[in-house]
PDB file of C-alpha atoms and ligand atoms in Angstrom:
ATOM      1  CA  MET A1045      -0.009  -0.023   0.038  1.00 51.00           C
ATOM      2  CA  ASN A1046       1.556   3.399  -0.957  1.00 54.00           C
ATOM      3  CA  ASN A1047       1.702   6.315   1.477  1.00 53.00           C
ATOM      4  CA  ASP A1048      -0.965   8.358  -0.324  1.00 56.00           C
ATOM      5  CA  ARG A1049      -3.516   5.593   0.002  1.00 52.00           C
ATOM      6  CA  ARG A1050      -2.610   5.034   3.665  1.00 54.00           C
ATOM      7  CA  LYS A1051      -2.979   8.819   4.293  1.00 49.00           C
ATOM      8  CA  PHE A1052      -6.339   8.817   2.594  1.00 47.00           C
ATOM      9  CA  ILE A1053      -7.572   5.863   4.577  1.00 46.00           C
ATOM     10  CA  ARG A1054      -6.358   7.497   7.818  1.00 50.00           C
ATOM     11  CA  GLN A1055      -8.315  10.644   6.920  1.00 45.00           C
ATOM     12  CA  VAL A1056     -11.431   8.786   6.105  1.00 42.00           C
ATOM     13  CA  GLY A1057     -11.141   6.836   9.320  1.00 42.00           C
ATOM     14  CA  SER A1058     -10.772   9.956  11.346  1.00 40.00           C
ATOM     15  CA  LEU A1059     -13.912  11.348   9.711  1.00 37.00           C
ATOM     16  CA  ALA A1060     -15.974   8.280  10.494  1.00 36.00           C
ATOM     17  CA  ILE A1061     -19.248   9.102  12.135  1.00 32.00           C
ATOM     18  CA  GLY A1062     -21.605   6.364  13.058  1.00 31.00           C
ATOM     19  CA  GLY A1063     -21.362   3.631  10.557  1.00 30.00           C
ATOM     20  CA  LEU A1064     -20.257   5.639   7.577  1.00 32.00           C
ATOM     21  CA  ALA A1065     -16.701   4.284   7.389  1.00 35.00           C
ATOM     22  CA  LEU A1066     -17.510   0.595   7.745  1.00 37.00           C
ATOM     23  CA  SER A1067     -14.022  -0.687   7.840  1.00 44.00           C
ATOM     24  CA  SER A1068     -13.263   1.579  10.821  1.00 53.00           C
ATOM     25  CA  CYS A1069     -16.238   0.271  12.812  1.00 66.00           C
ATOM     26  CA  VAL A1070     -14.968  -2.817  14.532  1.00 75.00           C
ATOM     27  CA  HIS A1071     -16.956  -4.401  17.273  1.00 88.00           C
ATOM     28  CA  TYR A1072     -16.585  -7.100  19.790  1.00 92.00           C
ATOM     29  CA  VAL A1073     -18.668 -10.100  19.083  1.00 92.00           C
ATOM     30  CA  PRO A1074     -19.761 -12.857  21.527  1.00 92.00           C
ATOM     31  CA  HIS A1075     -17.671 -15.959  21.650  1.00 95.00           C
ATOM     32  CA  ASN A1076     -17.041 -19.106  23.603  1.00 94.00           C
ATOM     33  CA  VAL A1077     -13.718 -20.835  24.324  1.00 95.00           C
ATOM     34  CA  ARG A1078     -13.719 -24.668  24.067  1.00 92.00           C
ATOM     35  CA  ASP A1079     -10.736 -27.023  24.004  1.00 92.00           C
ATOM     36  CA  GLY A1080      -8.258 -24.239  23.210  1.00 92.00           C
ATOM     37  CA  MET A1081     -10.466 -22.865  20.401  1.00 95.00           C
ATOM     38  CA  ILE A1082     -12.405 -19.603  20.204  1.00 97.00           C
ATOM     39  CA  VAL A1083     -15.774 -20.374  18.641  1.00 97.00           C
ATOM     40  CA  ILE A1084     -17.823 -17.562  17.110  1.00 96.00           C
ATOM     41  CA  ARG A1085     -21.312 -18.086  15.712  1.00 96.00           C
ATOM     42  CA  LYS A1086     -21.675 -16.650  12.302  1.00 94.00           C
ATOM     43  CA  SER A1087     -25.258 -15.652  13.203  1.00 94.00           C
ATOM     44  CA  ASP A1088     -23.876 -13.188  15.761  1.00 93.00           C
ATOM     45  CA  LEU A1089     -21.763 -11.386  13.115  1.00 91.00           C
ATOM     46  CA  GLU A1090     -24.655  -9.563  11.489  1.00 88.00           C
ATOM     47  CA  GLY A1091     -22.724  -9.436   8.181  1.00 86.00           C
ATOM     48  CA  LYS A1092     -19.544  -8.010   9.709  1.00 88.00           C
ATOM     49  CA  ARG A1093     -16.331  -8.721   7.803  1.00 90.00           C
ATOM     50  CA  ASN A1094     -14.115  -7.337  10.615  1.00 92.00           C
ATOM     51  CA  PHE A1095     -14.630  -7.900  14.282  1.00 94.00           C
ATOM     52  CA  MET A1096     -12.763  -8.410  17.523  1.00 94.00           C
ATOM     53  CA  VAL A1097     -12.839 -10.848  20.367  1.00 95.00           C
ATOM     54  CA  ARG A1098     -10.997 -10.762  23.621  1.00 94.00           C
ATOM     55  CA  PRO A1099     -10.966 -14.080  25.453  1.00 92.00           C
ATOM     56  CA  ALA A1100     -10.107 -13.979  29.229  1.00 91.00           C
ATOM     57  CA  GLY A1101      -6.449 -13.792  29.834  1.00 89.00           C
ATOM     58  CA  SER A1102      -5.544 -12.297  26.397  1.00 91.00           C
ATOM     59  CA  ALA A1103      -2.961  -9.568  26.399  1.00 91.00           C
ATOM     60  CA  ALA A1104      -4.906  -7.641  23.749  1.00 94.00           C
ATOM     61  CA  PRO A1105      -7.987  -8.046  21.540  1.00 95.00           C
ATOM     62  CA  ILE A1106      -7.852 -10.464  18.628  1.00 97.00           C
ATOM     63  CA  PHE A1107      -8.794  -8.848  15.316  1.00 97.00           C
ATOM     64  CA  VAL A1108     -10.651 -11.250  12.903  1.00 96.00           C
ATOM     65  CA  SER A1109     -11.186 -10.357   9.272  1.00 94.00           C
ATOM     66  CA  ARG A1110     -12.722 -12.141   6.331  1.00 92.00           C
ATOM     67  CA  ASP A1111     -11.039 -11.681   2.951  1.00 87.00           C
ATOM     68  CA  ASP A1112     -12.651 -11.769  -0.510  1.00 86.00           C
ATOM     69  CA  LYS A1113     -12.076 -15.476  -0.743  1.00 87.00           C
ATOM     70  CA  GLU A1114     -14.233 -15.966   2.419  1.00 85.00           C
ATOM     71  CA  GLN A1115     -11.070 -16.964   4.381  1.00 92.00           C
ATOM     72  CA  TYR A1116     -10.771 -15.692   7.979  1.00 95.00           C
ATOM     73  CA  GLN A1117      -7.525 -14.383   9.426  1.00 96.00           C
ATOM     74  CA  ALA A1118      -6.950 -13.592  13.117  1.00 97.00           C
ATOM     75  CA  VAL A1119      -4.172 -11.493  14.661  1.00 98.00           C
ATOM     76  CA  LEU A1120      -3.332 -10.303  18.143  1.00 98.00           C
ATOM     77  CA  MET A1121      -3.756  -6.522  18.330  1.00 98.00           C
ATOM     78  CA  LEU A1122      -0.433  -6.186  20.130  1.00 98.00           C
ATOM     79  CA  CYS A1123       2.354  -4.197  18.513  1.00 98.00           C
ATOM     80  CA  THR A1124       5.521  -6.230  18.180  1.00 98.00           C
ATOM     81  CA  HIS A1125       7.723  -3.075  18.750  1.00 98.00           C
ATOM     82  CA  LYS A1126       6.981  -2.399  22.370  1.00 97.00           C
ATOM     83  CA  ARG A1127       3.664  -4.066  22.963  1.00 97.00           C
ATOM     84  CA  CYS A1128       1.134  -1.200  22.726  1.00 98.00           C
ATOM     85  CA  THR A1129      -2.507  -2.259  21.803  1.00 97.00           C
ATOM     86  CA  LEU A1130      -3.244  -1.495  18.220  1.00 97.00           C
ATOM     87  CA  ARG A1131      -6.332   0.211  16.746  1.00 95.00           C
ATOM     88  CA  LEU A1132      -7.987  -0.114  13.354  1.00 93.00           C
ATOM     89  CA  VAL A1133      -7.682   2.967  11.168  1.00 92.00           C
ATOM     90  CA  GLY A1134      -9.263   2.453   7.817  1.00 88.00           C
ATOM     91  CA  ASP A1135      -8.036  -0.978   6.815  1.00 88.00           C
ATOM     92  CA  VAL A1136      -4.713  -0.729   8.769  1.00 95.00           C
ATOM     93  CA  LEU A1137      -3.943  -1.760  12.229  1.00 97.00           C
ATOM     94  CA  GLU A1138      -2.044   1.172  13.645  1.00 98.00           C
ATOM     95  CA  CYS A1139      -0.013   1.503  16.743  1.00 98.00           C
ATOM     96  CA  PRO A1140      -0.724   4.723  18.779  1.00 97.00           C
ATOM     97  CA  CYS A1141       2.626   4.617  20.518  1.00 98.00           C
ATOM     98  CA  HIS A1142       5.169   4.981  17.660  1.00 98.00           C
ATOM     99  CA  GLY A1143       3.213   4.732  14.451  1.00 97.00           C
ATOM    100  CA  SER A1144       3.960   1.188  13.241  1.00 98.00           C
ATOM    101  CA  GLU A1145       1.251  -0.149  10.896  1.00 98.00           C
ATOM    102  CA  PHE A1146       0.173  -3.628  10.008  1.00 98.00           C
ATOM    103  CA  SER A1147      -2.039  -5.252   7.485  1.00 96.00           C
ATOM    104  CA  PRO A1148      -5.214  -7.124   8.682  1.00 94.00           C
ATOM    105  CA  ALA A1149      -3.166 -10.227   8.027  1.00 94.00           C
ATOM    106  CA  GLY A1150      -0.487  -9.038  10.433  1.00 96.00           C
ATOM    107  CA  ASP A1151       2.226  -8.023   8.024  1.00 97.00           C
ATOM    108  CA  VAL A1152       4.358  -4.985   8.915  1.00 98.00           C
ATOM    109  CA  LEU A1153       3.480  -1.968   6.644  1.00 98.00           C
ATOM    110  CA  SER A1154       5.438   0.691   8.504  1.00 97.00           C
ATOM    111  CA  GLU A1155       8.292   0.550  11.021  1.00 96.00           C
ATOM    112  CA  PRO A1156       9.552   0.874  13.766  1.00 97.00           C
ATOM    113  CA  ALA A1157       8.029  -2.596  14.356  1.00 98.00           C
ATOM    114  CA  GLU A1158       9.973  -5.298  12.266  1.00 98.00           C
ATOM    115  CA  GLN A1159       8.112  -8.395  13.130  1.00 98.00           C
ATOM    116  CA  ALA A1160       4.624  -9.423  11.958  1.00 98.00           C
ATOM    117  CA  LEU A1161       1.829  -9.708  14.497  1.00 98.00           C
ATOM    118  CA  SER A1162       1.061 -13.013  16.275  1.00 98.00           C
ATOM    119  CA  ARG A1163      -1.295 -14.861  14.020  1.00 98.00           C
ATOM    120  CA  TYR A1164      -3.897 -17.561  14.942  1.00 97.00           C
ATOM    121  CA  ALA A1165      -5.071 -20.368  12.706  1.00 97.00           C
ATOM    122  CA  ALA A1166      -8.651 -19.666  11.660  1.00 96.00           C
ATOM    123  CA  SER A1167     -11.215 -21.838  10.015  1.00 95.00           C
ATOM    124  CA  SER A1168     -14.978 -21.962   9.562  1.00 95.00           C
ATOM    125  CA  ASP A1169     -17.871 -24.201   8.763  1.00 94.00           C
ATOM    126  CA  THR A1170     -21.531 -23.396   7.918  1.00 94.00           C
ATOM    127  CA  ASN A1171     -22.334 -22.096  11.338  1.00 95.00           C
ATOM    128  CA  ASN A1172     -19.139 -21.154  13.170  1.00 96.00           C
ATOM    129  CA  ILE A1173     -15.708 -19.550  12.946  1.00 96.00           C
ATOM    130  CA  TYR A1174     -12.898 -21.255  14.883  1.00 97.00           C
ATOM    131  CA  ILE A1175      -9.731 -19.608  16.077  1.00 97.00           C
ATOM    132  CA  LYS A1176      -7.069 -21.859  17.567  1.00 96.00           C
ATOM    133  CA  LEU A1177      -5.444 -20.254  20.646  1.00 92.00           C
TER     134      LEU A1177
HETATM  135  S1  FES B1164       4.997   0.101  20.459  1.00 57.44           S
HETATM  136 FE1  FES B1164       4.043   0.072  18.502  1.00 57.44          FE
HETATM  137  S2  FES B1164       5.403   1.278  17.309  1.00 57.44           S
HETATM  138 FE2  FES B1164       6.317   1.228  19.149  1.00 57.44          FE
END
């Protein structure tokens, strides 16, 4: 992603009011934890492509997103630079501490962070999404 696009997304995200900038509106969804697996019912998503869960004991929320191929990806919203909790700005996970940026898949887009976010294996069936802790 080039800098102009990132800047534009950031500006749109900061102008978000209510549900206008949909990718910036990320909500926690209900979940259960069973046998080391987070289970999220698709019926609880209300069509959301991006959402968060925070299981008990987690150092930060887990950001879950669905890509165009209907595959889910899940990353820990904890910066790999100095462990600040990330926030979603546009379609980028941004660190409020020193400005690192990450893709929804956890790849580093901007330093100072050099390591990708912690990723969790995610899968789904007709009714549920499963994230392996
Ligand atoms: S803690 Fe995130 S960039 Fe430094």
